[in-house]
mmCIF file of C-alpha atoms in Angstrom:
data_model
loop_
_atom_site.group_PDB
_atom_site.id
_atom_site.type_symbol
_atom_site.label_atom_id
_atom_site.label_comp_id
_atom_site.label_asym_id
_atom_site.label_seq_id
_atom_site.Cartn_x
_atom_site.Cartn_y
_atom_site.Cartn_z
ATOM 1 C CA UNK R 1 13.962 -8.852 -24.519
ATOM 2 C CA UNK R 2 14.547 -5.388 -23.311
ATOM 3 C CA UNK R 3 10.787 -4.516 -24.434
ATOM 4 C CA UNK R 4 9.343 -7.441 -21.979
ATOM 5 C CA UNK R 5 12.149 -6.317 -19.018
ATOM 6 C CA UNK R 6 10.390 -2.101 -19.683
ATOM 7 C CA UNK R 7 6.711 -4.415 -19.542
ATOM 8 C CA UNK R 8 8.287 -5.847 -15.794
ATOM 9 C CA UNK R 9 9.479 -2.294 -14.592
ATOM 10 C CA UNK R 10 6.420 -0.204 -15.802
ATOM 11 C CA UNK R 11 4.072 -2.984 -13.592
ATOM 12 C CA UNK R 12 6.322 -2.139 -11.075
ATOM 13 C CA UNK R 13 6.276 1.457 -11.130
ATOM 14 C CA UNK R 14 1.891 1.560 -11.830
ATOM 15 C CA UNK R 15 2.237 -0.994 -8.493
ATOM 16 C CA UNK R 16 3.754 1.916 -6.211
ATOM 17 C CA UNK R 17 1.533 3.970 -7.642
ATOM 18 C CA UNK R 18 -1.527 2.019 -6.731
ATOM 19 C CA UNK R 19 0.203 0.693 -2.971
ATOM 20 C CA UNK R 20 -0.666 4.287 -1.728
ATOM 21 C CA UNK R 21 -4.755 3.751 -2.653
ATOM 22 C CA UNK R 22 -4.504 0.286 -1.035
ATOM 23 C CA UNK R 23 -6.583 -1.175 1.927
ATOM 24 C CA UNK R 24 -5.454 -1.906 4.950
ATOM 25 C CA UNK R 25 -4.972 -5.542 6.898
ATOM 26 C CA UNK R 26 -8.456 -5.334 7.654
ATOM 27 C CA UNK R 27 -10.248 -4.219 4.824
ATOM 28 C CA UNK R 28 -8.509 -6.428 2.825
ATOM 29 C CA UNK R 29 -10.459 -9.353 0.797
ATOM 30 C CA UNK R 30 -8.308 -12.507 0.530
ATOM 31 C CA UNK R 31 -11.284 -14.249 -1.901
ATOM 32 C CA UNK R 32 -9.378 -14.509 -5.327
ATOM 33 C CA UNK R 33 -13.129 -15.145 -6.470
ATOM 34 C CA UNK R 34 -14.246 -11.128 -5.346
ATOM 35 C CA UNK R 35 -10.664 -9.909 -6.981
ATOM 36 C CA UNK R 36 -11.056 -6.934 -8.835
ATOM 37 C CA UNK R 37 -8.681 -5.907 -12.311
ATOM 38 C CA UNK R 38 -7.795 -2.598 -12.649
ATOM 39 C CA UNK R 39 -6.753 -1.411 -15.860
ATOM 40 C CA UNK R 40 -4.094 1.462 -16.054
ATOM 41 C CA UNK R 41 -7.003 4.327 -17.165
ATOM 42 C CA UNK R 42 -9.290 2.663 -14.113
ATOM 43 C CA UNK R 43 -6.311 3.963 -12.225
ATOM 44 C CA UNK R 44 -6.039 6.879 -13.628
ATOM 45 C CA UNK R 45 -9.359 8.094 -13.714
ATOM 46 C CA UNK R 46 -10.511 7.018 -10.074
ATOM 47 C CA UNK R 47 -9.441 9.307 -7.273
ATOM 48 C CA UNK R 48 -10.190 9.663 -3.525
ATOM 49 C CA UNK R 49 -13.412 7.598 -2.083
ATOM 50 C CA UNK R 50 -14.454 6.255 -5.269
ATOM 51 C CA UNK R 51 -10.897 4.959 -6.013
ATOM 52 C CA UNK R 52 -10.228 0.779 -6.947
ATOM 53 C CA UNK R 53 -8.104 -0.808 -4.679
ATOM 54 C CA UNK R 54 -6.236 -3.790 -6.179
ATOM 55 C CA UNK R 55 -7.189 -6.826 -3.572
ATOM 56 C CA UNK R 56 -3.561 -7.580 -1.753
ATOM 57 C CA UNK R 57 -3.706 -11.446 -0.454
ATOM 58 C CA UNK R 58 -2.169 -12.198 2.081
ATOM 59 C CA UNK R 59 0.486 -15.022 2.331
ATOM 60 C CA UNK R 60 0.430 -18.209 4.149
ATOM 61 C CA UNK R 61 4.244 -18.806 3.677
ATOM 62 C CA UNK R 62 6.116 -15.326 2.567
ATOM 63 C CA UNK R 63 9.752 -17.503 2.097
ATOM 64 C CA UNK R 64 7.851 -20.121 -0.457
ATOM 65 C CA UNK R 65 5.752 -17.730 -1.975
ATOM 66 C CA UNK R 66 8.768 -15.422 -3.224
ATOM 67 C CA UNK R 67 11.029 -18.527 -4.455
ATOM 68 C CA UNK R 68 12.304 -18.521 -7.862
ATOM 69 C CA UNK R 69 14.034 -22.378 -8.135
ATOM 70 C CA UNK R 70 15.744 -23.702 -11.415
ATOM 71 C CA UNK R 71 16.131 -27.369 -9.932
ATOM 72 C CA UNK R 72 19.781 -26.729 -8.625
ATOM 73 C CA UNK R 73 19.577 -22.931 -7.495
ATOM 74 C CA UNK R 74 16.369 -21.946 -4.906
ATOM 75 C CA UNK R 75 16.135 -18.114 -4.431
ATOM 76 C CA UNK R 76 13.736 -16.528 -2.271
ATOM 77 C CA UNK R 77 13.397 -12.543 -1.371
ATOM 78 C CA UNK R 78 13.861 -13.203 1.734
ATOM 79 C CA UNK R 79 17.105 -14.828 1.620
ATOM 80 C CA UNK R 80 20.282 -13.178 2.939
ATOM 81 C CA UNK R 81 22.004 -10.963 0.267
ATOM 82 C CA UNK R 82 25.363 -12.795 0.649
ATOM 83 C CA UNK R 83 23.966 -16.261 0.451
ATOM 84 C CA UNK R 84 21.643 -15.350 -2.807
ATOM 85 C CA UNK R 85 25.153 -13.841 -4.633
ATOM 86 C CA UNK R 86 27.262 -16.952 -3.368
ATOM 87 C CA UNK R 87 24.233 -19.556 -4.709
ATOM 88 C CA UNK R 88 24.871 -17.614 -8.130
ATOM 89 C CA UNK R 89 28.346 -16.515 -8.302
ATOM 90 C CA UNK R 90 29.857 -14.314 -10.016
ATOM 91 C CA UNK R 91 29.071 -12.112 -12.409
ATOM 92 C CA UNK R 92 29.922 -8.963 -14.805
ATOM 93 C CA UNK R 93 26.787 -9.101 -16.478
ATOM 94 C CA UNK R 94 24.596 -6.173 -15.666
ATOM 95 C CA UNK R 95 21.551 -5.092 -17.532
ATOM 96 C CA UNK R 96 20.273 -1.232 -18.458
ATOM 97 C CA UNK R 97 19.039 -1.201 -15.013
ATOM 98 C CA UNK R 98 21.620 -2.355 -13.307
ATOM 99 C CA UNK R 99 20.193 -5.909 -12.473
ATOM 100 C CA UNK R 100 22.840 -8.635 -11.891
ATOM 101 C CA UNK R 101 22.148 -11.234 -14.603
ATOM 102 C CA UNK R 102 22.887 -14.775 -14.748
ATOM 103 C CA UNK R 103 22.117 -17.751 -16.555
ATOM 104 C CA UNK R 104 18.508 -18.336 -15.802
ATOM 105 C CA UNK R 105 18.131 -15.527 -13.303
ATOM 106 C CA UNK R 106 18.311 -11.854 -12.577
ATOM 107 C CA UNK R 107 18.557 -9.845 -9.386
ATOM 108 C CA UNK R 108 17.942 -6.681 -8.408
ATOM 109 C CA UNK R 109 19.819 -5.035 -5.234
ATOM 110 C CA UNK R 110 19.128 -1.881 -3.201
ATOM 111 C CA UNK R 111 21.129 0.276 -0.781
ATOM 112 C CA UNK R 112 24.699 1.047 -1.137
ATOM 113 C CA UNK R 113 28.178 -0.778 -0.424
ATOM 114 C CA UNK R 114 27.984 -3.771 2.224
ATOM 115 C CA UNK R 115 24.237 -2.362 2.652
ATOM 116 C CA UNK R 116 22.574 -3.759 -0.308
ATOM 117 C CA UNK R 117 19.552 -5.735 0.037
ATOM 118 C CA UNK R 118 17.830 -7.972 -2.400
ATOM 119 C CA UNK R 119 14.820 -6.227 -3.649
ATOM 120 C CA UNK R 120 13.886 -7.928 -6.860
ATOM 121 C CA UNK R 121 14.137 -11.292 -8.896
ATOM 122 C CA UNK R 122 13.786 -11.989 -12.283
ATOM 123 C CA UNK R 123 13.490 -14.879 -14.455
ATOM 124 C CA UNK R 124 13.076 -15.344 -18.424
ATOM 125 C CA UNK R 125 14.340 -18.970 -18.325
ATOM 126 C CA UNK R 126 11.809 -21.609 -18.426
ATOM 127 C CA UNK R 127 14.371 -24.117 -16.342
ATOM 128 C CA UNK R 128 13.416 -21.682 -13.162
ATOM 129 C CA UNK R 129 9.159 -22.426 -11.259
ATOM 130 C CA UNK R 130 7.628 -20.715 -8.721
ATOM 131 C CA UNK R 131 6.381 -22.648 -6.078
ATOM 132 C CA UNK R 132 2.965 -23.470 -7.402
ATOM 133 C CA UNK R 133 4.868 -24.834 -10.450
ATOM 134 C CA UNK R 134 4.229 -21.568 -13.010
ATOM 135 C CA UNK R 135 7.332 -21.131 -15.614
ATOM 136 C CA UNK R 136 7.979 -18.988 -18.362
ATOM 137 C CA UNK R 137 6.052 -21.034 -21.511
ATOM 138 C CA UNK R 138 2.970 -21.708 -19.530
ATOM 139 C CA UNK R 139 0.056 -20.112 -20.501
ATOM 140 C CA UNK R 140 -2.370 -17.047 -18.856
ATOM 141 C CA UNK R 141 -4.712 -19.438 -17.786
ATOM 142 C CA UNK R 142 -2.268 -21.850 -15.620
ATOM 143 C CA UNK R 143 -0.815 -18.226 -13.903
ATOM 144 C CA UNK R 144 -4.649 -17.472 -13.039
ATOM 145 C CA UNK R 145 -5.442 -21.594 -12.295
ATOM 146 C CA UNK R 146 -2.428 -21.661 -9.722
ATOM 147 C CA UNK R 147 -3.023 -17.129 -8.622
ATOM 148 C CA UNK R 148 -6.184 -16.416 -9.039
ATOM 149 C CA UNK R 149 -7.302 -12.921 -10.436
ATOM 150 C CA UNK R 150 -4.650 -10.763 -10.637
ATOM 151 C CA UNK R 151 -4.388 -7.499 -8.087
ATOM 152 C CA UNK R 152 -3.954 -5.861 -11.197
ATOM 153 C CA UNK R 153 -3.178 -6.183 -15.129
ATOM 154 C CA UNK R 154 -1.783 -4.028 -17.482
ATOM 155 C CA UNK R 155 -1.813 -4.252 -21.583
ATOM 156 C CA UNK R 156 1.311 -2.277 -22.717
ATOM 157 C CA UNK R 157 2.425 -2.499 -26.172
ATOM 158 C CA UNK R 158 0.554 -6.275 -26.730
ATOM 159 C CA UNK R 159 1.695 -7.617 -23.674
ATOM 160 C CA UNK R 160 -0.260 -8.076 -20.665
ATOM 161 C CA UNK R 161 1.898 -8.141 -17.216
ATOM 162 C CA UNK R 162 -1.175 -9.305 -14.505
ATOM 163 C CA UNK R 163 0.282 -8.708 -10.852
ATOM 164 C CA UNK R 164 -0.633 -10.580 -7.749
ATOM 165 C CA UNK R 165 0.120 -8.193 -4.448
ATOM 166 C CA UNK R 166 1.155 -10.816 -1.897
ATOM 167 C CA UNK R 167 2.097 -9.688 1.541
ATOM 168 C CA UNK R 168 4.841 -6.801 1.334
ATOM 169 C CA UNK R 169 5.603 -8.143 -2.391
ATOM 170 C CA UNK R 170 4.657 -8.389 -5.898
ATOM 171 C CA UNK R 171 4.495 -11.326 -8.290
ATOM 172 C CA UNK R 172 4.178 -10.197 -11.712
ATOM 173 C CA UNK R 173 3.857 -12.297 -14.678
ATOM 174 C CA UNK R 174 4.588 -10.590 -18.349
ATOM 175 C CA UNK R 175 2.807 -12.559 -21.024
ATOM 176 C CA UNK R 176 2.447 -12.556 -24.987
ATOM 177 C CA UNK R 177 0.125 -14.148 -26.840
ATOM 178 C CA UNK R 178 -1.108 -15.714 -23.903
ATOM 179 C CA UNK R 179 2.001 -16.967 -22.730
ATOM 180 C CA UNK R 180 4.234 -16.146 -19.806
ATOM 181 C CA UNK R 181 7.590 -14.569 -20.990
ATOM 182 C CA UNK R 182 8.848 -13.354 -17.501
ATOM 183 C CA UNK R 183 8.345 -13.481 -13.846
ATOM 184 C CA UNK R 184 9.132 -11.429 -11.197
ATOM 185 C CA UNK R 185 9.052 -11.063 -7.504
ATOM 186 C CA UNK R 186 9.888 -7.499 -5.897
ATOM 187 C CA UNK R 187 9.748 -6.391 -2.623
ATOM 188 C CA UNK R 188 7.731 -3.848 -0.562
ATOM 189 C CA UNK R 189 5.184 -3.113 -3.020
ATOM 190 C CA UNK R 190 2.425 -4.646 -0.907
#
């Protein structure tokens, strides 16, 4: 568990990495059939003009598109802080990173005090879909059926976390053995 939640985080970090060497508005290519894959050494290697820039799509509904729902509980990253902690409740759980956990989600808050915004949510349940119906237990194939090509992919350690760079956010998908194990949705990495 804490070796797929270090898969999540690393996408992450190669994603702010890669944000920086990203196209603008304009130059952007919203045809999932042109997407390109980047592998960690492609991003690496590649510097200045001759540099791969993930494709970022571009959202047609940013509240749907960044919802997490287990049936009962619907959490979106742009929902209000308070409401998002009063859906779930409370809590002492927290993980390494400091990530509230819960039953069949995770969040992840930043700022300080009364200042905290939700930046991050996590799933490994398969009770909780994203809006086009993906769940942990479904396979590579559905993620890319429902997605597309991913912005980008990574292979760390035998698992493969493919990211989708959606309008401010990232949707990342950890899977092993060709099946989803986590999701994610964090903010401002688009």
């Amino acid at each position: 568990m804490k070796l797929k939640l270090v898969a999540v985080l690393l996408s992450a970090v190669v994603c702010f990495s890669i944000v920086g060497c990203s196209k603008t508005g304009s130059d952007t290519n919203s045809d999932a059939e042109n997407a390109e894959v980047v592998s960690d050494d492609q991003v690496e290697d590649e510097t200045g003009d001759n540099a791969s820039a993930p494709v970022t799509y571009e959202s047609t509904d940013e509240r749907a598109d960044t919802t997490l729902s287990n049936g009962t509980i619907e959490i979106s990253l742009y929902d209000d802080t308070d409401e998002v902690l009063a859906k779930l409740g409370e809590t002492d759980k927290e993980d390494e990173f400091g990530n509230l956990v819960y039953d069949d989600f995770s969040i992840q808050l930043f700022g300080e005090g009364d200042n905290k915004e939700l930046s991050g949510i996590f799933t490994y349940s398969e009770n909780v879909k994203t809006s086009k119906g993906i769940s942990v237990g479904d396979s590579y194939d559905d993620v890319k059926a429902a997605y597309g090509t991913p912005s980008f992919e990574s292979d760390d350690a035998g698992y493969i976390t493919a990211n989708y760079i959606i309008s401010g956010f990232t949707l990342g998908f950890t899977i092993e053995n060709d099946v989803v194990t986590s999701i994610s949705f964090t903010a401002g990495m688009g």
